[in-house]
Amino acid sequence: MTTETPGPARESAHPLLRPGARIFVAGHRGLVGSALVRRLTADGHEVITRGRDELDLREAAPTEAFLREARPDAVVLAAAKVGGIMANSTRPVEFLEDNLRIQLSVIAGAHAAGVQRLLFLGSSCIYPKHAPQPIREDALLTGPLEPTNEAYALAKIAGIVQIQSYRRQYGAAYISAMPTNLYGPGDNFDLETSHVLPALIRRFHEAKLDGAHEVTLWGSGSPRREFLHVDDLAAACVRLLETYDGDEPVNVGCGEDLTIRELAETVRDVTEYQGSVVWDTSKPDGTPRKLLDVSRLSSLGFKPQIALRDGIARTYAWWLGSRTSRS
């Protein structure tokens, strides 16, 4: 990999996504997919979706057949097997194989069906555990990965290479984006499989209801993380689909981070939990720091709009409302 400073993102001379386009959002019920559906619909595009009960994206033949029949102008590949440290550590086979099968099926199927535009969404965990901070896109494959999510990361790296290969061999206008840690409405609040922010919201909320005097959290609280509201990610995806046509992946984040301890204090404040926090240092911290260099995305004129505390408050309110609607 080159160590030269990457130049500005290559913006296409003409929009690559026409107004009112037909767009297949793969994974539309997930955190990212649902945000994309909201944004694309609001922008006047025709969104196509298929539930898992209708189409198993791990299966190549039916996926290609669906894409040939639907004939979308573009595909956004947001479908993935995702989870937190515990899920990644205990079920690496699923995180590797399910994601590889989804990516191979959708990307190859889109090409076979003549889809002109595709955006593959990866993850910031593709970068080495000890990559220089903030992490530039050219840090990819320059060092060992974080062991706790290595299987998932390798699958996503394969997706990036697949996108680049279709561009180089077939001239496809396919691109990839690497989001930072995401949160927002539609997030997973299952304590066994969720990521850190929704898990904190649920832990503090339930501790408040139970009258618990303390909440014990994994690790030391010292790792630093960057968080982006999923509606900001959706806006960035639209910007990339409309303008970007480069071989290199594009980091999507806010360019700022905070410690997990600071995040926990913010969530505790939002949920109004009055007890104390205890850190269990016998549990793993994961990557020490993961802050993305977003200069490539910024050069396309994109800037996130949702501040972290406000986004956490919105997410907490959404979760409370979703629990009420199910009861």
GROMACS .gro file of N, CA, C and O in nm, residues 73-166:
model
  376
   73ASP      N    1  -3.180   0.057  -1.101
   73ASP     CA    2  -3.073   0.143  -1.153
   73ASP      C    3  -2.949   0.134  -1.064
   73ASP      O    4  -2.837   0.157  -1.110
   74ALA      N    5  -2.972   0.105  -0.937
   74ALA     CA    6  -2.861   0.100  -0.843
   74ALA      C    7  -2.893   0.002  -0.730
   74ALA      O    8  -3.010  -0.027  -0.703
   75VAL      N    9  -2.788  -0.049  -0.667
   75VAL     CA   10  -2.800  -0.136  -0.551
   75VAL      C   11  -2.715  -0.079  -0.439
   75VAL      O   12  -2.602  -0.036  -0.462
   76VAL      N   13  -2.772  -0.076  -0.318
   76VAL     CA   14  -2.693  -0.043  -0.200
   76VAL      C   15  -2.688  -0.168  -0.114
   76VAL      O   16  -2.791  -0.217  -0.068
   77LEU      N   17  -2.568  -0.220  -0.096
   77LEU     CA   18  -2.550  -0.345  -0.022
   77LEU      C   19  -2.525  -0.313   0.126
   77LEU      O   20  -2.412  -0.295   0.170
   78ALA      N   21  -2.636  -0.307   0.201
   78ALA     CA   22  -2.629  -0.281   0.345
   78ALA      C   23  -2.656  -0.407   0.426
   78ALA      O   24  -2.650  -0.403   0.549
   79ALA      N   25  -2.688  -0.516   0.359
   79ALA     CA   26  -2.716  -0.642   0.428
   79ALA      C   27  -2.586  -0.702   0.480
   79ALA      O   28  -2.487  -0.709   0.407
   80ALA      N   29  -2.587  -0.747   0.605
   80ALA     CA   30  -2.468  -0.807   0.663
   80ALA      C   31  -2.503  -0.877   0.793
   80ALA      O   32  -2.602  -0.844   0.858
   81LYS      N   33  -2.420  -0.974   0.828
   81LYS     CA   34  -2.427  -1.034   0.961
   81LYS      C   35  -2.341  -0.948   1.051
   81LYS      O   36  -2.220  -0.936   1.031
   82VAL      N   37  -2.402  -0.883   1.152
   82VAL     CA   38  -2.329  -0.789   1.236
   82VAL      C   39  -2.352  -0.821   1.383
   82VAL      O   40  -2.449  -0.887   1.420
   83GLY      N   41  -2.262  -0.771   1.468
   83GLY     CA   42  -2.275  -0.792   1.612
   83GLY      C   43  -2.159  -0.729   1.686
   83GLY      O   44  -2.064  -0.679   1.625
   84GLY      N   45  -2.165  -0.734   1.818
   84GLY     CA   46  -2.062  -0.676   1.902
   84GLY      C   47  -1.949  -0.772   1.931
   84GLY      O   48  -1.936  -0.878   1.868
   85ILE      N   49  -1.864  -0.738   2.029
   85ILE     CA   50  -1.746  -0.817   2.061
   85ILE      C   51  -1.783  -0.961   2.096
   85ILE      O   52  -1.723  -1.057   2.048
   86MET      N   53  -1.884  -0.978   2.182
   86MET     CA   54  -1.921  -1.112   2.226
   86MET      C   55  -1.967  -1.199   2.111
   86MET      O   56  -1.924  -1.314   2.096
   87ALA      N   57  -2.055  -1.144   2.027
   87ALA     CA   58  -2.106  -1.221   1.914
   87ALA      C   59  -1.995  -1.257   1.815
   87ALA      O   60  -1.986  -1.370   1.767
   88ASN      N   61  -1.908  -1.160   1.785
   88ASN     CA   62  -1.797  -1.185   1.692
   88ASN      C   63  -1.700  -1.289   1.747
   88ASN      O   64  -1.644  -1.369   1.673
   89SER      N   65  -1.677  -1.285   1.878
   89SER     CA   66  -1.580  -1.375   1.940
   89SER      C   67  -1.631  -1.518   1.947
   89SER      O   68  -1.552  -1.612   1.936
   90THR      N   69  -1.761  -1.536   1.965
   90THR     CA   70  -1.816  -1.669   1.987
   90THR      C   71  -1.870  -1.734   1.860
   90THR      O   72  -1.885  -1.857   1.856
   91ARG      N   73  -1.898  -1.654   1.754
   91ARG     CA   74  -1.955  -1.711   1.631
   91ARG      C   75  -1.882  -1.661   1.506
   91ARG      O   76  -1.945  -1.610   1.412
   92PRO      N   77  -1.749  -1.675   1.501
   92PRO     CA   78  -1.674  -1.621   1.387
   92PRO      C   79  -1.709  -1.686   1.254
   92PRO      O   80  -1.701  -1.621   1.149
   93VAL      N   81  -1.746  -1.814   1.255
   93VAL     CA   82  -1.780  -1.882   1.129
   93VAL      C   83  -1.896  -1.813   1.060
   93VAL      O   84  -1.894  -1.787   0.939
   94GLU      N   85  -2.001  -1.781   1.137
   94GLU     CA   86  -2.117  -1.714   1.078
   94GLU      C   87  -2.080  -1.576   1.024
   94GLU      O   88  -2.126  -1.537   0.915
   95PHE      N   89  -1.997  -1.502   1.098
   95PHE     CA   90  -1.962  -1.367   1.054
   95PHE      C   91  -1.875  -1.369   0.930
   95PHE      O   92  -1.881  -1.278   0.847
   96LEU      N   93  -1.796  -1.472   0.915
   96LEU     CA   94  -1.714  -1.485   0.794
   96LEU      C   95  -1.797  -1.536   0.677
   96LEU      O   96  -1.807  -1.471   0.572
   97GLU      N   97  -1.860  -1.650   0.694
   97GLU     CA   98  -1.924  -1.716   0.582
   97GLU      C   99  -2.052  -1.648   0.535
   97GLU      O  100  -2.075  -1.634   0.414
   98ASP      N  101  -2.137  -1.604   0.628
   98ASP     CA  102  -2.261  -1.537   0.586
   98ASP      C  103  -2.230  -1.410   0.509
   98ASP      O  104  -2.294  -1.381   0.406
   99ASN      N  105  -2.133  -1.332   0.556
   99ASN     CA  106  -2.102  -1.207   0.487
   99ASN      C  107  -2.036  -1.231   0.352
   99ASN      O  108  -2.067  -1.161   0.254
  100LEU      N  109  -1.948  -1.329   0.344
  100LEU     CA  110  -1.888  -1.360   0.214
  100LEU      C  111  -1.995  -1.403   0.114
  100LEU      O  112  -1.995  -1.359  -0.002
  101ARG      N  113  -2.087  -1.486   0.158
  101ARG     CA  114  -2.190  -1.536   0.067
  101ARG      C  115  -2.283  -1.423   0.022
  101ARG      O  116  -2.321  -1.416  -0.097
  102ILE      N  117  -2.321  -1.334   0.113
  102ILE     CA  118  -2.407  -1.221   0.077
  102ILE      C  119  -2.338  -1.133  -0.026
  102ILE      O  120  -2.396  -1.094  -0.129
  103GLN      N  121  -2.212  -1.099   0.000
  103GLN     CA  122  -2.138  -1.009  -0.090
  103GLN      C  123  -2.119  -1.071  -0.228
  103GLN      O  124  -2.142  -1.005  -0.331
  104LEU      N  125  -2.075  -1.195  -0.232
  104LEU     CA  126  -2.054  -1.262  -0.361
  104LEU      C  127  -2.185  -1.270  -0.439
  104LEU      O  128  -2.189  -1.245  -0.559
  105SER      N  129  -2.292  -1.302  -0.370
  105SER     CA  130  -2.422  -1.318  -0.434
  105SER      C  131  -2.474  -1.187  -0.491
  105SER      O  132  -2.512  -1.179  -0.609
  106VAL      N  133  -2.474  -1.082  -0.409
  106VAL     CA  134  -2.535  -0.955  -0.451
  106VAL      C  135  -2.450  -0.883  -0.556
  106VAL      O  136  -2.502  -0.835  -0.658
  107ILE      N  137  -2.319  -0.875  -0.534
  107ILE     CA  138  -2.234  -0.800  -0.627
  107ILE      C  139  -2.226  -0.871  -0.762
  107ILE      O  140  -2.242  -0.808  -0.868
  108ALA      N  141  -2.202  -1.002  -0.760
  108ALA     CA  142  -2.197  -1.076  -0.886
  108ALA      C  143  -2.334  -1.077  -0.954
  108ALA      O  144  -2.344  -1.063  -1.077
  109GLY      N  145  -2.441  -1.090  -0.876
  109GLY     CA  146  -2.575  -1.088  -0.934
  109GLY      C  147  -2.610  -0.955  -0.997
  109GLY      O  148  -2.673  -0.948  -1.102
  110ALA      N  149  -2.567  -0.845  -0.931
  110ALA     CA  150  -2.593  -0.712  -0.986
  110ALA      C  151  -2.522  -0.694  -1.120
  110ALA      O  152  -2.580  -0.641  -1.217
  111HIS      N  153  -2.399  -0.739  -1.126
  111HIS     CA  154  -2.325  -0.727  -1.253
  111HIS      C  155  -2.390  -0.810  -1.362
  111HIS      O  156  -2.409  -0.764  -1.476
  112ALA      N  157  -2.427  -0.933  -1.329
  112ALA     CA  158  -2.491  -1.021  -1.428
  112ALA      C  159  -2.623  -0.963  -1.477
  112ALA      O  160  -2.661  -0.982  -1.593
  113ALA      N  161  -2.692  -0.891  -1.388
  113ALA     CA  162  -2.822  -0.832  -1.425
  113ALA      C  163  -2.809  -0.696  -1.492
  113ALA      O  164  -2.910  -0.633  -1.526
  114GLY      N  165  -2.686  -0.649  -1.510
  114GLY     CA  166  -2.665  -0.522  -1.578
  114GLY      C  167  -2.689  -0.398  -1.493
  114GLY      O  168  -2.711  -0.289  -1.547
  115VAL      N  169  -2.683  -0.412  -1.361
  115VAL     CA  170  -2.701  -0.296  -1.272
  115VAL      C  171  -2.581  -0.203  -1.288
  115VAL      O  172  -2.465  -0.246  -1.277
  116GLN      N  173  -2.608  -0.077  -1.314
  116GLN     CA  174  -2.502   0.018  -1.349
  116GLN      C  175  -2.429   0.077  -1.228
  116GLN      O  176  -2.314   0.119  -1.240
  117ARG      N  177  -2.495   0.078  -1.112
  117ARG     CA  178  -2.440   0.150  -0.997
  117ARG      C  179  -2.458   0.065  -0.872
  117ARG      O  180  -2.567   0.011  -0.847
  118LEU      N  181  -2.353   0.053  -0.791
  118LEU     CA  182  -2.362  -0.026  -0.668
  118LEU      C  183  -2.272   0.037  -0.562
  118LEU      O  184  -2.158   0.075  -0.591
  119LEU      N  185  -2.326   0.044  -0.441
  119LEU     CA  186  -2.249   0.092  -0.326
  119LEU      C  187  -2.241  -0.020  -0.225
  119LEU      O  188  -2.343  -0.068  -0.174
  120PHE      N  189  -2.119  -0.063  -0.194
  120PHE     CA  190  -2.094  -0.166  -0.094
  120PHE      C  191  -2.054  -0.098   0.037
  120PHE      O  192  -1.963  -0.015   0.040
  121LEU      N  193  -2.123  -0.135   0.145
  121LEU     CA  194  -2.093  -0.077   0.276
  121LEU      C  195  -2.013  -0.175   0.360
  121LEU      O  196  -2.059  -0.287   0.388
  122GLY      N  197  -1.894  -0.135   0.398
  122GLY     CA  198  -1.807  -0.215   0.481
  122GLY      C  199  -1.812  -0.170   0.625
  122GLY      O  200  -1.919  -0.142   0.680
  123SER      N  201  -1.695  -0.158   0.687
  123SER     CA  202  -1.687  -0.121   0.828
  123SER      C  203  -1.547  -0.072   0.859
  123SER      O  204  -1.449  -0.115   0.796
  124SER      N  205  -1.536   0.013   0.958
  124SER     CA  206  -1.405   0.064   0.998
  124SER      C  207  -1.318  -0.044   1.062
  124SER      O  208  -1.198  -0.025   1.079
  125CYS      N  209  -1.377  -0.159   1.096
  125CYS     CA  210  -1.297  -0.266   1.157
  125CYS      C  211  -1.207  -0.335   1.056
  125CYS      O  212  -1.129  -0.424   1.092
  126ILE      N  213  -1.214  -0.295   0.929
  126ILE     CA  214  -1.125  -0.352   0.828
  126ILE      C  215  -0.981  -0.309   0.848
  126ILE      O  216  -0.889  -0.372   0.796
  127TYR      N  217  -0.959  -0.202   0.923
  127TYR     CA  218  -0.826  -0.146   0.937
  127TYR      C  219  -0.747  -0.216   1.047
  127TYR      O  220  -0.804  -0.273   1.141
  128PRO      N  221  -0.612  -0.212   1.038
  128PRO     CA  222  -0.529  -0.277   1.140
  128PRO      C  223  -0.558  -0.226   1.280
  128PRO      O  224  -0.595  -0.109   1.299
  129LYS      N  225  -0.540  -0.314   1.379
  129LYS     CA  226  -0.568  -0.279   1.518
  129LYS      C  227  -0.489  -0.158   1.563
  129LYS      O  228  -0.539  -0.074   1.637
  130HIS      N  229  -0.364  -0.148   1.517
  130HIS     CA  230  -0.278  -0.038   1.561
  130HIS      C  231  -0.247   0.058   1.446
  130HIS      O  232  -0.136   0.111   1.437
  131ALA      N  233  -0.344   0.081   1.361
  131ALA     CA  234  -0.325   0.175   1.250
  131ALA      C  235  -0.303   0.316   1.303
  131ALA      O  236  -0.360   0.355   1.405
  132PRO      N  237  -0.217   0.395   1.236
  132PRO     CA  238  -0.199   0.535   1.276
  132PRO      C  239  -0.331   0.609   1.276
  132PRO      O  240  -0.415   0.586   1.190
  133GLN      N  241  -0.349   0.697   1.374
  133GLN     CA  242  -0.474   0.770   1.390
  133GLN      C  243  -0.457   0.916   1.346
  133GLN      O  244  -0.354   0.976   1.371
  134PRO      N  245  -0.561   0.975   1.284
  134PRO     CA  246  -0.682   0.910   1.234
  134PRO      C  247  -0.651   0.817   1.115
  134PRO      O  248  -0.553   0.839   1.044
  135ILE      N  249  -0.735   0.718   1.095
  135ILE     CA  250  -0.706   0.612   0.999
  135ILE      C  251  -0.744   0.654   0.858
  135ILE      O  252  -0.858   0.686   0.830
  136ARG      N  253  -0.645   0.653   0.771
  136ARG     CA  254  -0.669   0.683   0.630
  136ARG      C  255  -0.704   0.555   0.555
  136ARG      O  256  -0.672   0.445   0.599
  137GLU      N  257  -0.767   0.572   0.440
  137GLU     CA  258  -0.807   0.457   0.361
  137GLU      C  259  -0.688   0.372   0.318
  137GLU      O  260  -0.702   0.249   0.302
  138ASP      N  261  -0.571   0.433   0.301
  138ASP     CA  262  -0.456   0.355   0.255
  138ASP      C  263  -0.388   0.276   0.368
  138ASP      O  264  -0.285   0.212   0.346
  139ALA      N  265  -0.448   0.277   0.487
  139ALA     CA  266  -0.398   0.192   0.596
  139ALA      C  267  -0.442   0.047   0.580
  139ALA      O  268  -0.392  -0.042   0.650
  140LEU      N  269  -0.534   0.022   0.488
  140LEU     CA  270  -0.587  -0.112   0.467
  140LEU      C  271  -0.475  -0.211   0.436
  140LEU      O  272  -0.387  -0.184   0.354
  141LEU      N  273  -0.476  -0.325   0.505
  141LEU     CA  274  -0.382  -0.436   0.485
  141LEU      C  275  -0.238  -0.401   0.520
  141LEU      O  276  -0.144  -0.463   0.469
  142THR      N  277  -0.218  -0.304   0.610
  142THR     CA  278  -0.082  -0.268   0.650
  142THR      C  279  -0.044  -0.325   0.787
  142THR      O  280   0.066  -0.296   0.835
  143GLY      N  281  -0.132  -0.404   0.849
  143GLY     CA  282  -0.100  -0.461   0.979
  143GLY      C  283  -0.206  -0.558   1.025
  143GLY      O  284  -0.311  -0.573   0.960
  144PRO      N  285  -0.183  -0.626   1.140
  144PRO     CA  286  -0.278  -0.724   1.192
  144PRO      C  287  -0.410  -0.660   1.232
  144PRO      O  288  -0.415  -0.545   1.277
  145LEU      N  289  -0.518  -0.737   1.219
  145LEU     CA  290  -0.650  -0.691   1.256
  145LEU      C  291  -0.676  -0.713   1.404
  145LEU      O  292  -0.603  -0.788   1.471
  146GLU      N  293  -0.781  -0.651   1.457
  146GLU     CA  294  -0.826  -0.678   1.593
  146GLU      C  295  -0.879  -0.822   1.598
  146GLU      O  296  -0.972  -0.856   1.525
  147PRO      N  297  -0.823  -0.908   1.683
  147PRO     CA  298  -0.862  -1.050   1.683
  147PRO      C  299  -1.009  -1.075   1.712
  147PRO      O  300  -1.067  -1.171   1.661
  148THR      N  301  -1.073  -0.990   1.793
  148THR     CA  302  -1.211  -1.017   1.833
  148THR      C  303  -1.311  -1.005   1.719
  148THR      O  304  -1.422  -1.057   1.729
  149ASN      N  305  -1.276  -0.934   1.610
  149ASN     CA  306  -1.368  -0.927   1.496
  149ASN      C  307  -1.297  -0.955   1.363
  149ASN      O  308  -1.340  -0.907   1.259
  150GLU      N  309  -1.193  -1.035   1.369
  150GLU     CA  310  -1.113  -1.063   1.251
  150GLU      C  311  -1.193  -1.128   1.139
  150GLU      O  312  -1.180  -1.092   1.021
  151ALA      N  313  -1.280  -1.224   1.173
  151ALA     CA  314  -1.356  -1.294   1.070
  151ALA      C  315  -1.447  -1.198   0.993
  151ALA      O  316  -1.454  -1.201   0.870
  152TYR      N  317  -1.517  -1.112   1.066
  152TYR     CA  318  -1.605  -1.014   1.003
  152TYR      C  319  -1.523  -0.917   0.917
  152TYR      O  320  -1.561  -0.885   0.804
  153ALA      N  321  -1.411  -0.870   0.972
  153ALA     CA  322  -1.328  -0.775   0.899
  153ALA      C  323  -1.275  -0.834   0.769
  153ALA      O  324  -1.273  -0.767   0.666
  154LEU      N  325  -1.231  -0.959   0.773
  154LEU     CA  326  -1.178  -1.022   0.653
  154LEU      C  327  -1.287  -1.036   0.545
  154LEU      O  328  -1.259  -1.020   0.426
  155ALA      N  329  -1.408  -1.065   0.587
  155ALA     CA  330  -1.517  -1.071   0.491
  155ALA      C  331  -1.539  -0.935   0.424
  155ALA      O  332  -1.558  -0.926   0.302
  156LYS      N  333  -1.536  -0.829   0.503
  156LYS     CA  334  -1.557  -0.695   0.447
  156LYS      C  335  -1.440  -0.653   0.357
  156LYS      O  336  -1.460  -0.584   0.256
  157ILE      N  337  -1.319  -0.692   0.393
  157ILE     CA  338  -1.204  -0.662   0.307
  157ILE      C  339  -1.221  -0.732   0.172
  157ILE      O  340  -1.192  -0.675   0.067
  158ALA      N  341  -1.269  -0.856   0.176
  158ALA     CA  342  -1.295  -0.928   0.051
  158ALA      C  343  -1.397  -0.853  -0.034
  158ALA      O  344  -1.387  -0.851  -0.157
  159GLY      N  345  -1.497  -0.791   0.030
  159GLY     CA  346  -1.596  -0.714  -0.043
  159GLY      C  347  -1.536  -0.594  -0.113
  159GLY      O  348  -1.572  -0.562  -0.228
  160ILE      N  349  -1.443  -0.527  -0.047
  160ILE     CA  350  -1.374  -0.413  -0.109
  160ILE      C  351  -1.298  -0.458  -0.233
  160ILE      O  352  -1.305  -0.396  -0.339
  161VAL      N  353  -1.224  -0.567  -0.219
  161VAL     CA  354  -1.147  -0.619  -0.331
  161VAL      C  355  -1.239  -0.663  -0.445
  161VAL      O  356  -1.208  -0.644  -0.563
  162GLN      N  357  -1.354  -0.719  -0.411
  162GLN     CA  358  -1.450  -0.760  -0.513
  162GLN      C  359  -1.499  -0.638  -0.591
  162GLN      O  360  -1.508  -0.641  -0.716
  163ILE      N  361  -1.531  -0.531  -0.520
  163ILE     CA  362  -1.575  -0.406  -0.586
  163ILE      C  363  -1.465  -0.354  -0.679
  163ILE      O  364  -1.489  -0.319  -0.795
  164GLN      N  365  -1.342  -0.348  -0.629
  164GLN     CA  366  -1.231  -0.299  -0.710
  164GLN      C  367  -1.207  -0.388  -0.832
  164GLN      O  368  -1.175  -0.339  -0.940
  165SER      N  369  -1.226  -0.517  -0.814
  165SER     CA  370  -1.205  -0.610  -0.925
  165SER      C  371  -1.308  -0.590  -1.035
  165SER      O  372  -1.275  -0.596  -1.155
  166TYR      N  373  -1.434  -0.567  -0.998
  166TYR     CA  374  -1.537  -0.543  -1.099
  166TYR      C  375  -1.512  -0.411  -1.171
  166TYR      O  376  -1.542  -0.398  -1.291
   0.00000   0.00000   0.00000
